[in-house]
Coordinates of C-alpha atoms (C1' of nucleotides) in Angstrom, one line a residue:
Chain Z
M1 CA 20.7 -26.4 17.3
T2 CA 20.8 -27.4 21.0
A3 CA 19.5 -23.9 22.0
V4 CA 16.5 -24.4 19.8
D5 CA 15.8 -27.8 21.2
D6 CA 16.1 -26.6 24.7
R7 CA 13.5 -24.0 24.1
R8 CA 11.3 -26.6 22.4
T9 CA 11.2 -29.0 25.3
A10 CA 10.7 -26.1 27.7
G11 CA 7.2 -25.6 26.2
H12 CA 6.1 -22.4 24.6
A13 CA 4.5 -20.7 27.6
S14 CA 7.7 -19.4 29.0
M15 CA 9.0 -18.4 25.6
L16 CA 5.9 -16.4 24.7
A17 CA 6.5 -14.3 27.7
A18 CA 9.2 -12.4 25.7
S19 CA 6.9 -11.8 22.7
R20 CA 6.2 -8.2 21.7
L21 CA 2.5 -8.7 22.3
L22 CA 2.8 -10.0 25.8
L23 CA 5.3 -7.3 26.7
S24 CA 2.6 -4.7 26.4
S25 CA 2.0 -3.0 29.7
Q26 CA -1.7 -2.8 28.8
L27 CA -2.2 -6.5 29.4
E28 CA -3.3 -8.1 32.7
A29 CA -2.6 -11.6 33.9
A30 CA -6.0 -12.9 32.5
D31 CA -5.2 -11.4 29.1
R32 CA -1.8 -13.1 29.0
D33 CA -3.2 -16.4 30.0
A34 CA -5.9 -16.3 27.4
L35 CA -3.3 -15.5 24.7
T36 CA -0.9 -18.2 25.8
R37 CA -3.7 -20.8 25.9
A38 CA -4.8 -19.9 22.4
C39 CA -1.5 -20.8 20.9
D40 CA -0.8 -24.1 19.2
D41 CA 2.4 -26.1 19.7
V42 CA 5.8 -25.1 18.7
R43 CA 6.8 -25.9 15.1
M44 CA 10.2 -25.9 13.5
V45 CA 10.8 -24.2 10.2
P46 CA 14.0 -25.0 8.3
A47 CA 16.1 -22.1 7.0
G48 CA 15.2 -20.8 3.6
T49 CA 11.7 -22.1 3.8
D50 CA 8.5 -20.1 3.4
M51 CA 6.6 -20.0 6.6
V52 CA 3.8 -18.2 4.8
P53 CA 3.7 -18.0 1.0
P54 CA 2.9 -14.5 -0.4
R55 CA -0.7 -13.6 -1.4
S56 CA -2.2 -16.7 0.0
P57 CA -5.0 -16.9 2.5
V58 CA -3.7 -17.0 6.1
D59 CA -5.5 -19.0 8.8
A60 CA -3.1 -18.3 11.6
L61 CA -0.7 -15.8 13.0
H62 CA 2.9 -16.9 13.7
V63 CA 4.8 -15.9 16.7
L64 CA 8.6 -16.3 16.3
L65 CA 10.2 -17.9 19.3
E66 CA 13.7 -18.7 17.9
G67 CA 15.6 -17.8 14.8
W68 CA 15.4 -15.0 12.3
A69 CA 12.7 -14.6 9.7
A70 CA 11.6 -11.8 7.3
R71 CA 8.6 -10.5 5.4
Y72 CA 9.4 -10.4 1.7
K73 CA 8.0 -9.0 -1.5
V74 CA 9.1 -10.0 -5.0
I75 CA 9.2 -7.3 -7.7
E76 CA 9.1 -8.5 -11.3
Y77 CA 12.5 -7.6 -12.7
G78 CA 13.3 -5.9 -9.4
G79 CA 14.4 -8.8 -7.2
R80 CA 13.4 -9.3 -3.7
Y81 CA 12.9 -6.8 -0.9
L82 CA 12.5 -7.5 2.9
P83 CA 10.3 -4.9 4.4
A84 CA 10.7 -6.4 7.9
L85 CA 13.3 -8.4 9.7
L86 CA 11.7 -10.6 12.4
V87 CA 13.5 -11.6 15.6
P88 CA 12.3 -13.8 18.5
G89 CA 9.3 -12.3 20.1
D90 CA 7.9 -10.7 16.9
I91 CA 4.6 -11.6 15.4
C92 CA 5.4 -12.4 11.8
D93 CA 2.0 -11.6 10.3
I94 CA 0.1 -9.6 12.8
D95 CA -2.0 -7.9 10.1
A96 CA -3.7 -11.2 9.4
I97 CA -5.9 -10.1 12.3
A98 CA -7.4 -7.6 9.9
F99 CA -6.9 -9.2 6.5
G100 CA -7.5 -12.8 5.5
R101 CA -4.8 -12.5 2.9
L102 CA -1.3 -10.9 3.1
E103 CA 0.5 -9.1 0.4
Y104 CA 3.9 -10.3 1.5
G105 CA 5.4 -13.7 2.2
I106 CA 7.3 -14.8 5.3
T107 CA 10.5 -16.7 5.0
A108 CA 12.7 -18.3 7.6
L109 CA 16.2 -16.8 7.2
T110 CA 17.6 -19.3 9.7
E111 CA 16.0 -22.3 11.3
C112 CA 13.0 -21.0 13.2
A113 CA 10.8 -22.1 16.1
V114 CA 7.3 -20.6 15.8
V115 CA 3.9 -21.0 17.5
S116 CA 0.7 -20.6 15.6
L117 CA -2.2 -18.6 16.9
P118 CA -5.3 -19.5 14.8
R119 CA -6.7 -16.4 13.1
S120 CA -10.2 -16.9 14.3
R121 CA -9.0 -17.2 17.9
A122 CA -6.9 -14.1 17.5
V123 CA -9.8 -12.1 16.1
A124 CA -12.1 -13.4 18.9
L125 CA -9.6 -12.6 21.6
S126 CA -9.1 -9.0 20.4
Q127 CA -12.9 -8.6 20.4
S128 CA -13.6 -10.2 23.8
H129 CA -10.5 -8.8 25.6
P130 CA -10.4 -5.1 25.1
N131 CA -6.9 -5.0 26.5
I132 CA -5.7 -7.4 23.9
G133 CA -7.4 -5.4 21.2
A134 CA -5.7 -2.3 22.4
A135 CA -2.3 -4.1 22.5
V136 CA -2.7 -5.3 19.0
R137 CA -3.6 -1.8 17.9
W138 CA -0.5 -0.5 19.7
L139 CA 1.7 -3.1 17.9
A140 CA 0.1 -2.2 14.6
F141 CA 1.1 1.4 15.0
A142 CA 4.5 0.6 16.3
E143 CA 5.1 -1.4 13.1
N144 CA 3.8 1.5 11.2
S145 CA 6.4 3.7 12.8
I146 CA 9.2 1.3 11.9
L147 CA 8.0 1.0 8.4
T148 CA 7.9 4.8 8.0
E149 CA 11.4 5.0 9.3
W150 CA 12.5 2.3 6.8
A151 CA 10.8 4.0 3.9
T152 CA 12.4 7.2 4.8
A153 CA 15.8 5.6 5.1
M154 CA 15.3 3.9 1.7
G155 CA 14.4 7.3 0.2
R156 CA 16.9 9.6 1.8
R157 CA 19.9 7.7 3.2
S158 CA 22.9 6.3 1.5
V159 CA 23.5 2.5 1.7
H160 CA 26.2 3.3 4.3
G161 CA 23.7 5.2 6.4
R162 CA 21.0 2.6 6.0
L163 CA 23.3 -0.3 7.1
A164 CA 24.5 1.7 10.2
H165 CA 20.9 2.6 11.0
L166 CA 19.7 -1.0 10.7
L167 CA 22.5 -2.3 13.0
C168 CA 21.5 0.3 15.6
E169 CA 17.9 -0.7 15.3
L170 CA 18.7 -4.4 15.7
L171 CA 20.7 -3.9 18.8
V172 CA 17.9 -2.0 20.5
R173 CA 15.2 -4.5 19.4
L174 CA 17.3 -7.5 20.4
K175 CA 18.1 -5.9 23.8
A176 CA 14.4 -5.5 24.4
V177 CA 13.9 -9.2 24.1
G178 CA 17.1 -10.2 25.9
R179 CA 19.0 -11.3 22.9
A180 CA 22.0 -9.0 23.1
E181 CA 24.8 -8.9 25.6
G182 CA 26.3 -5.5 26.0
N183 CA 26.7 -4.0 22.6
S184 CA 26.9 -7.2 20.7
F185 CA 24.5 -9.8 19.3
E186 CA 24.3 -12.8 17.0
L187 CA 23.6 -11.8 13.5
P188 CA 23.1 -15.0 11.5
L189 CA 22.1 -13.3 8.3
T190 CA 24.0 -13.5 5.1
E191 CA 25.1 -10.4 3.3
E192 CA 22.4 -11.2 0.7
H193 CA 19.8 -11.0 3.4
L194 CA 21.0 -7.6 4.5
A195 CA 21.1 -6.4 0.9
D196 CA 17.5 -7.5 0.4
A197 CA 16.5 -5.7 3.5
L198 CA 18.3 -2.5 2.6
G199 CA 17.4 -2.4 -1.1
S200 CA 21.0 -2.9 -2.1
T201 CA 23.4 -5.6 -3.4
V202 CA 25.7 -8.1 -1.8
I203 CA 28.8 -6.3 -3.1
Q204 CA 27.7 -3.0 -1.7
I205 CA 26.9 -4.5 1.7
N206 CA 30.2 -6.3 1.8
R207 CA 32.1 -3.1 1.2
T208 CA 30.0 -1.1 3.6
L209 CA 30.3 -3.7 6.4
R210 CA 34.1 -3.7 5.8
L211 CA 34.1 0.1 5.9
L212 CA 32.3 0.1 9.3
C213 CA 34.8 -2.4 10.6
S214 CA 37.9 -0.7 9.4
N215 CA 36.7 2.6 10.9
G216 CA 36.3 0.9 14.3
L217 CA 32.5 1.3 14.5
V218 CA 31.7 -2.4 14.6
A219 CA 33.6 -5.7 14.8
R220 CA 32.6 -9.1 13.6
E221 CA 33.7 -12.5 14.9
G222 CA 31.9 -15.3 13.2
Q223 CA 28.2 -14.6 13.3
R224 CA 28.6 -12.2 16.2
L225 CA 28.5 -8.5 15.6
A226 CA 29.7 -6.0 18.2
I227 CA 29.1 -2.3 18.1
L228 CA 32.3 -0.8 19.2
N229 CA 31.4 2.8 19.0
W230 CA 27.7 3.2 19.6
S231 CA 27.3 7.0 19.5
A232 CA 29.5 7.2 16.3
L233 CA 27.4 4.5 14.6
C234 CA 24.2 6.3 15.6
T235 CA 25.5 9.6 14.2
F236 CA 26.7 7.9 11.1
G237 CA 23.3 6.3 10.5
G238 CA 21.2 9.1 11.7
F239 CA 19.7 6.8 14.2
R240 CA 17.4 8.0 17.0
P241 CA 15.5 5.2 18.8
D242 CA 12.4 7.2 19.4
Y243 CA 10.5 5.7 16.5
L244 CA 10.6 2.3 18.1
Y245 CA 8.5 3.6 21.0
F246 CA 10.2 1.3 23.4
E247 CA 9.8 3.7 26.3
D248 CA 6.2 2.5 26.4
I249 CA 7.4 -0.9 27.4
H250 CA 8.3 -1.1 31.0
E251 CA 8.7 -4.7 31.9
Q252 CA 11.5 -7.0 31.0
S253 CA 13.9 -4.5 29.7
G254 CA 14.7 -2.6 32.8
D255 CA 18.3 -1.7 32.7
D256 CA 18.5 -1.8 29.0
A257 CA 15.7 0.6 28.5
L258 CA 17.6 2.9 30.8
W259 CA 20.7 2.4 28.9
I260 CA 19.1 3.4 25.6
K261 CA 17.7 6.5 27.2
K262 CA 21.0 7.5 28.7
S263 CA 22.7 7.2 25.3
F264 CA 20.6 10.0 24.0
H265 CA 20.1 12.5 26.7
Chain P
M1 CA -11.5 28.5 -3.0
T2 CA -15.2 28.5 -3.5
A3 CA -15.4 24.7 -3.3
V4 CA -13.7 24.8 0.1
D5 CA -16.1 27.4 1.4
D6 CA -19.0 25.4 0.2
R7 CA -17.9 22.4 2.1
R8 CA -17.3 24.6 5.1
T9 CA -20.8 26.0 5.3
A10 CA -22.3 22.6 4.6
G11 CA -21.0 21.5 8.0
H12 CA -18.6 18.6 8.5
A13 CA -21.1 15.9 9.1
S14 CA -21.7 15.2 5.4
M15 CA -18.1 15.6 4.6
L16 CA -17.0 13.1 7.2
A17 CA -19.2 10.6 5.5
A18 CA -16.4 10.1 2.9
S19 CA -13.6 9.6 5.4
R20 CA -11.7 6.4 5.4
L21 CA -12.8 5.6 8.9
L22 CA -16.5 6.0 8.3
L23 CA -16.2 4.0 5.1
S24 CA -15.4 0.9 7.0
S25 CA -18.2 -1.7 6.6
Q26 CA -17.7 -2.7 10.2
L27 CA -19.4 0.4 11.5
E28 CA -23.1 0.7 12.4
A29 CA -25.2 3.8 12.4
A30 CA -24.6 4.4 16.1
D31 CA -20.9 4.1 15.7
R32 CA -20.9 6.7 12.9
D33 CA -23.0 9.1 14.9
A34 CA -20.7 8.8 17.9
L35 CA -17.7 9.5 15.7
T36 CA -19.3 12.4 13.9
R37 CA -20.4 14.0 17.1
A38 CA -17.0 13.7 18.7
C39 CA -15.4 15.9 16.0
D40 CA -14.7 19.6 16.5
D41 CA -15.5 22.3 13.9
V42 CA -13.8 22.6 10.6
R43 CA -10.5 24.5 10.5
M44 CA -8.7 25.9 7.5
V45 CA -4.9 25.4 7.2
P46 CA -3.0 27.5 4.6
A47 CA -0.7 25.8 2.1
G48 CA 2.8 25.2 3.3
T49 CA 1.8 25.4 7.0
D50 CA 2.5 22.7 9.5
M51 CA -0.7 21.1 10.7
V52 CA 1.2 19.2 13.3
P53 CA 4.9 19.9 14.0
P54 CA 7.2 16.8 14.3
R55 CA 8.1 15.1 17.6
S56 CA 5.6 17.2 19.5
P57 CA 2.8 15.9 21.8
V58 CA -0.5 15.6 19.9
D59 CA -3.8 16.2 21.6
A60 CA -6.0 15.5 18.6
L61 CA -6.4 13.5 15.4
H62 CA -6.9 15.4 12.2
V63 CA -9.3 14.3 9.5
L64 CA -8.6 15.9 6.2
L65 CA -11.8 17.1 4.4
E66 CA -10.4 19.1 1.6
G67 CA -6.9 19.7 0.1
W68 CA -3.7 17.7 0.1
A69 CA -1.4 17.2 3.0
A70 CA 1.6 14.9 3.8
R71 CA 3.4 13.3 6.7
Y72 CA 7.0 14.3 6.6
K73 CA 10.3 13.5 8.1
V74 CA 13.5 15.6 8.0
I75 CA 16.8 13.8 7.8
E76 CA 19.9 15.8 8.7
Y77 CA 21.9 16.3 5.5
G78 CA 19.3 14.2 3.8
G79 CA 16.6 16.6 3.1
R80 CA 12.9 15.9 3.5
Y81 CA 10.9 12.7 2.9
L82 CA 7.1 12.3 2.7
P83 CA 6.2 8.8 3.9
A84 CA 2.5 9.5 3.2
L85 CA 0.5 11.7 0.9
L86 CA -2.9 12.5 2.4
V87 CA -6.0 13.2 0.4
P88 CA -9.5 14.1 1.5
G89 CA -11.0 11.4 3.8
D90 CA -7.6 10.4 5.3
I91 CA -6.8 10.6 8.9
C92 CA -3.6 12.5 9.0
D93 CA -2.3 11.2 12.3
I94 CA -4.2 8.1 13.2
D95 CA -1.4 6.6 15.2
A96 CA -1.9 9.3 17.8
I97 CA -4.6 7.0 19.2
A98 CA -1.7 4.8 20.4
F99 CA 1.0 7.3 20.9
G100 CA 0.9 10.7 22.5
R101 CA 3.8 11.9 20.4
L102 CA 4.4 11.4 16.7
E103 CA 7.8 10.9 14.9
Y104 CA 6.7 12.7 11.9
G105 CA 5.2 16.1 11.1
I106 CA 2.1 16.9 9.0
T107 CA 2.2 19.7 6.5
A108 CA -0.5 21.1 4.3
L109 CA 0.7 20.9 0.7
T110 CA -2.3 22.9 -0.5
E111 CA -4.9 24.9 1.5
C112 CA -6.6 22.3 3.7
A113 CA -9.9 21.9 5.5
V114 CA -9.6 19.6 8.6
V115 CA -11.7 18.6 11.6
S116 CA -10.1 17.7 14.8
L117 CA -11.0 14.7 16.9
P118 CA -9.6 15.1 20.4
R119 CA -7.3 12.3 21.3
S120 CA -8.9 11.5 24.6
R121 CA -12.3 11.2 22.8
A122 CA -10.8 9.0 20.1
V123 CA -9.2 6.7 22.6
A124 CA -12.5 6.5 24.6
L125 CA -14.5 5.8 21.5
S126 CA -12.3 3.0 20.4
Q127 CA -12.6 1.5 23.8
S128 CA -16.3 1.9 24.3
H129 CA -17.3 1.1 20.7
P130 CA -15.7 -2.2 19.7
N131 CA -16.6 -1.7 16.1
I132 CA -14.8 1.6 16.1
G133 CA -11.8 -0.1 17.7
A134 CA -11.8 -2.7 15.0
A135 CA -12.2 -0.1 12.3
V136 CA -9.2 1.8 13.6
R137 CA -7.2 -1.4 13.8
W138 CA -8.2 -2.2 10.2
L139 CA -7.0 1.3 9.1
A140 CA -3.8 0.9 10.9
F141 CA -3.0 -2.4 9.1
A142 CA -4.1 -0.9 5.8
E143 CA -1.6 2.0 6.3
N144 CA 0.9 -0.7 7.2
S145 CA 0.4 -2.3 3.9
I146 CA 0.8 0.9 2.0
L147 CA 3.9 1.7 3.8
T148 CA 5.3 -1.7 3.1
E149 CA 4.6 -1.1 -0.6
W150 CA 6.3 2.3 -0.5
A151 CA 9.4 1.0 1.2
T152 CA 9.6 -1.8 -1.3
A153 CA 9.2 0.7 -4.1
M154 CA 11.9 2.9 -2.6
G155 CA 14.2 -0.1 -2.3
R156 CA 13.6 -2.0 -5.5
R157 CA 12.1 0.3 -8.2
S158 CA 13.6 3.0 -10.4
V159 CA 12.4 6.5 -10.0
H160 CA 10.4 6.0 -13.2
G161 CA 8.7 3.0 -11.8
R162 CA 8.0 4.7 -8.5
L163 CA 6.3 7.7 -10.1
A164 CA 4.2 5.5 -12.3
H165 CA 3.3 3.4 -9.3
L166 CA 2.4 6.5 -7.2
L167 CA 0.1 7.9 -9.9
C168 CA -1.7 4.5 -10.1
E169 CA -2.1 4.5 -6.4
L170 CA -3.4 8.0 -6.3
L171 CA -6.1 7.3 -9.0
V172 CA -7.4 4.3 -7.0
R173 CA -7.4 6.2 -3.7
L174 CA -9.0 9.3 -5.1
K175 CA -11.7 7.2 -6.9
A176 CA -12.5 5.6 -3.6
V177 CA -13.4 9.0 -2.1
G178 CA -15.1 10.3 -5.2
R179 CA -12.3 12.7 -6.2
A180 CA -11.5 11.3 -9.6
E181 CA -13.5 11.5 -12.8
G182 CA -12.9 8.6 -15.2
N183 CA -9.1 8.2 -15.4
S184 CA -8.2 11.8 -14.4
F185 CA -7.9 13.8 -11.2
E186 CA -6.6 17.1 -9.8
L187 CA -3.0 16.8 -8.8
P188 CA -2.2 20.1 -7.1
L189 CA 1.3 19.0 -6.0
T190 CA 4.5 20.6 -7.2
E191 CA 7.3 18.5 -8.6
E192 CA 9.2 19.1 -5.4
H193 CA 6.4 17.5 -3.4
L194 CA 6.5 14.5 -5.7
A195 CA 10.2 14.3 -5.4
D196 CA 10.1 14.4 -1.6
A197 CA 7.4 11.6 -1.7
L198 CA 9.5 9.4 -4.0
G199 CA 12.9 10.0 -2.5
S200 CA 14.1 11.7 -5.7
T201 CA 14.8 15.2 -7.0
V202 CA 12.8 17.9 -8.9
I203 CA 14.9 17.4 -12.0
Q204 CA 14.4 13.7 -12.1
I205 CA 10.6 14.0 -11.5
N206 CA 10.4 16.6 -14.2
R207 CA 12.1 14.3 -16.7
T208 CA 10.1 11.3 -15.7
L209 CA 6.8 13.0 -15.9
R210 CA 7.8 14.3 -19.3
L211 CA 8.7 10.8 -20.3
L212 CA 5.4 9.4 -19.2
C213 CA 3.6 12.1 -21.2
S214 CA 5.6 11.7 -24.4
N215 CA 5.0 8.0 -24.3
G216 CA 1.3 8.6 -24.1
L217 CA 0.8 7.0 -20.7
V218 CA -0.5 10.2 -19.0
A219 CA -1.4 13.7 -20.0
R220 CA -1.4 16.9 -18.0
E221 CA -3.5 20.0 -18.4
G222 CA -2.9 22.6 -15.7
Q223 CA -3.2 20.8 -12.4
R224 CA -5.2 18.0 -13.9
L225 CA -3.6 14.7 -14.6
A226 CA -5.2 12.1 -16.9
I227 CA -4.0 8.5 -17.2
L228 CA -4.3 7.7 -20.8
N229 CA -3.2 4.2 -20.8
W230 CA -4.0 2.6 -17.4
S231 CA -2.8 -0.9 -18.1
A232 CA 0.4 0.2 -19.6
L233 CA 1.1 2.6 -16.6
C234 CA 0.3 -0.3 -14.2
T235 CA 2.7 -2.6 -16.0
F236 CA 5.4 0.1 -16.2
G237 CA 5.1 0.8 -12.4
G238 CA 4.5 -2.8 -11.4
F239 CA 1.3 -1.6 -9.8
R240 CA -1.3 -4.1 -8.5
P241 CA -4.0 -2.6 -6.3
D242 CA -4.3 -5.5 -3.9
Y243 CA -2.2 -3.9 -1.2
L244 CA -4.7 -1.1 -0.8
Y245 CA -7.3 -3.7 0.4
F246 CA -10.1 -1.6 -1.1
E247 CA -12.1 -4.7 -1.8
D248 CA -13.0 -4.7 1.9
I249 CA -14.8 -1.4 1.4
H250 CA -18.2 -2.0 -0.2
E251 CA -20.1 1.2 0.3
Q252 CA -19.6 4.4 -1.7
S253 CA -17.3 3.1 -4.3
G254 CA -19.7 0.9 -6.2
D255 CA -18.9 1.1 -9.8
D256 CA -15.4 2.3 -9.3
A257 CA -14.5 -0.8 -7.1
L258 CA -15.8 -2.9 -10.0
W259 CA -13.8 -0.9 -12.4
I260 CA -10.6 -1.5 -10.5
K261 CA -11.3 -5.2 -10.2
K262 CA -12.1 -5.5 -13.9
S263 CA -8.8 -4.0 -14.9
F264 CA -6.9 -6.8 -13.3
H265 CA -8.9 -9.9 -14.0
Chain B
dC1 C1' 38.8 -34.7 -1.5
dG2 C1' 35.4 -32.2 -4.0
dC3 C1' 31.5 -29.4 -3.8
dC4 C1' 29.0 -25.3 -2.7
dA5 C1' 27.3 -21.3 -0.4
dG6 C1' 28.9 -17.2 1.1
dA7 C1' 32.4 -13.7 1.3
dT8 C1' 35.7 -10.8 -1.3
dT9 C1' 37.8 -8.1 -4.8
dG10 C1' 38.4 -5.5 -9.2
dA11 C1' 36.8 -3.3 -13.5
dC12 C1' 33.2 -1.0 -15.6
dA13 C1' 28.7 1.1 -16.9
dC14 C1' 24.7 3.6 -15.8
dG15 C1' 21.0 5.8 -13.2
dG16 C1' 20.2 9.6 -10.9
dC17 C1' 22.0 13.5 -8.1
dT18 C1' 24.4 18.1 -8.4
dC19 C1' 25.4 22.4 -10.3
dA20 C1' 24.1 26.0 -13.2
dA21 C1' 21.3 28.6 -16.3
dG22 C1' 17.2 30.0 -18.6
dC23 C1' 12.0 30.3 -19.0
dG24 C1' 7.2 31.3 -18.1
dG25 C1' 3.3 32.7 -15.3
dT26 C1' 1.6 35.2 -11.4
dG27 C1' 1.6 38.6 -7.9
dT28 C1' 2.9 43.1 -6.2
dG29 C1' 4.4 47.7 -5.7
dG30 C1' 5.8 51.9 -7.9
Chain F
dC1 C1' 0.6 49.8 -16.8
dC2 C1' 5.0 48.3 -16.5
dA3 C1' 9.1 46.5 -13.8
dC4 C1' 10.6 43.5 -10.9
dA5 C1' 10.5 39.4 -8.0
dC6 C1' 9.5 34.9 -7.1
dC7 C1' 8.1 30.4 -7.6
dG8 C1' 7.8 26.5 -10.2
dC9 C1' 9.1 24.3 -14.5
dT10 C1' 12.6 23.1 -18.0
dT11 C1' 17.0 21.8 -20.0
dG12 C1' 22.0 20.8 -20.4
dA13 C1' 26.6 19.0 -18.7
dG14 C1' 29.3 16.4 -15.5
dC15 C1' 30.2 13.5 -11.7
dC16 C1' 29.5 10.2 -8.1
dG17 C1' 27.3 6.5 -5.7
dT18 C1' 25.9 2.0 -6.8
dG19 C1' 24.5 -1.7 -9.6
dT20 C1' 26.4 -5.2 -12.9
dC21 C1' 29.6 -8.6 -14.5
dA22 C1' 33.2 -11.7 -13.6
dA23 C1' 36.5 -14.1 -11.1
dT24 C1' 38.8 -15.8 -6.9
dC25 C1' 38.9 -17.2 -2.2
dT26 C1' 37.3 -19.4 2.0
dG27 C1' 35.3 -22.5 5.3
dG28 C1' 32.0 -26.1 6.2
dC29 C1' 30.1 -30.4 4.9
dG30 C1' 29.1 -34.8 2.6

DNA sequence: CGCCAGATTGACACGGCTCAAGCGGTGTGG
DNA sequence: CCACACCGCTTGAGCCGTGTCAATCTGGCG
């Protein structure tokens, strides 16, 4: 995990720059400083560990700097479901700003580096800095939109479609935080993780992944996933990136934002 | 529609009092006044009509006073899905505060009475009145929680479970706005509406509803639905009301809030 | 070398979707 | 006042997508 260690020693200030929250164009320098200063030190979370147990009181928000995590819910006799996959830059439990208790848990799917932002400080900041308040609100609604899309996918798409859709979404989201090169990215998730995120089973995911490969839509090499035929994969999964509202984010992305737009117009 | 006409002539100020937004305990009298004054007049929307077409620019938020509506998405070759059922008091398109365009449409499932809150005024209010901003943020996260629960249900529950779960949710939500008597409420939706909300089909909903009836869990009389065995229905649907975060709302509900709590502890 | 997590493959069963037909209530026009 | 149409509900039969069960294979690691 040398990459992780590098990030760690570099301090979290530079890392935070790529977080969803700080990407918001509504923030000014003072807002960013205040946010960065409010964060605690970087903490490492081993893979498979609960960062936040479900239904417990939360005293801090967690910003993911490195690694993959997920929100999860456990249904009695229904197994596990992952209503959100979290990548570097995401705030794992942003709703803790409004609620002192969360209905889901957060688990580290790989080894993770996170910084904590004490809840009281987060609440205070979003009150005292109107821009931060607005940015949080924006993020809340953006998550809302993603959740709506996921629920729709669960309700009205086949497992094949859902997997294709998810891979498309991941590429766009990873590009936005500089974690994709061209049309490929590291996907360190097991098929079980994907199954839990898509409401399916390992077997089904295995076969679907294999199908996408054999049809030349994607290719896998180790943990790296490359999308070979972007437009075909989008069509197959019914993916349109509008629901991510990434056009509202100007900084950082630049060329990539342009690339996404071009693919659809 | 005499009931609707009554409400109409009564003016919207009193009606708005029951809206989710105004229920928030974070608001003070001045905040409520400002919100109420910012609203336009009541407008009637016929059943089956689009209140807001999908993917179009929105210039106003819509607060539902009377009737049932839904957010909807249309999937090519996948039919329609309703990621949210809206009942009186709900804000149909609250995310328009953050985005000028919505990814979903809003359709009136029955005849509806709505008031419009111009987007510009809503944005201004949530900036100038910190309490309103916080209340909007709270609502955003509350919707987030419901969406998470729905996605989880779509992914990991059977159609039977999902329907039971939905009926439980509806009772709690309707009670909170005074639209349920005891364990029963008006359910003016067709089986097709329910199917679209649950990602299923008319036939399946019909059979499931029939199953719940024959097992003595619920009873139907016209458009009225009564939950005969609340705890059994909750168990069957895996329903726990925590995700609705209604304990944060103190006013208005009173006895009902107590009743919900008692059922689970 | 042996262990183990994860990927893979096959056989099978079942939930739920599809197709198709009939039923009942309500509204409308002749 | 009846005939017809239409919408929503109901019911049956069959099939397909997926979940389940079970076994094998692979690569990494102690």
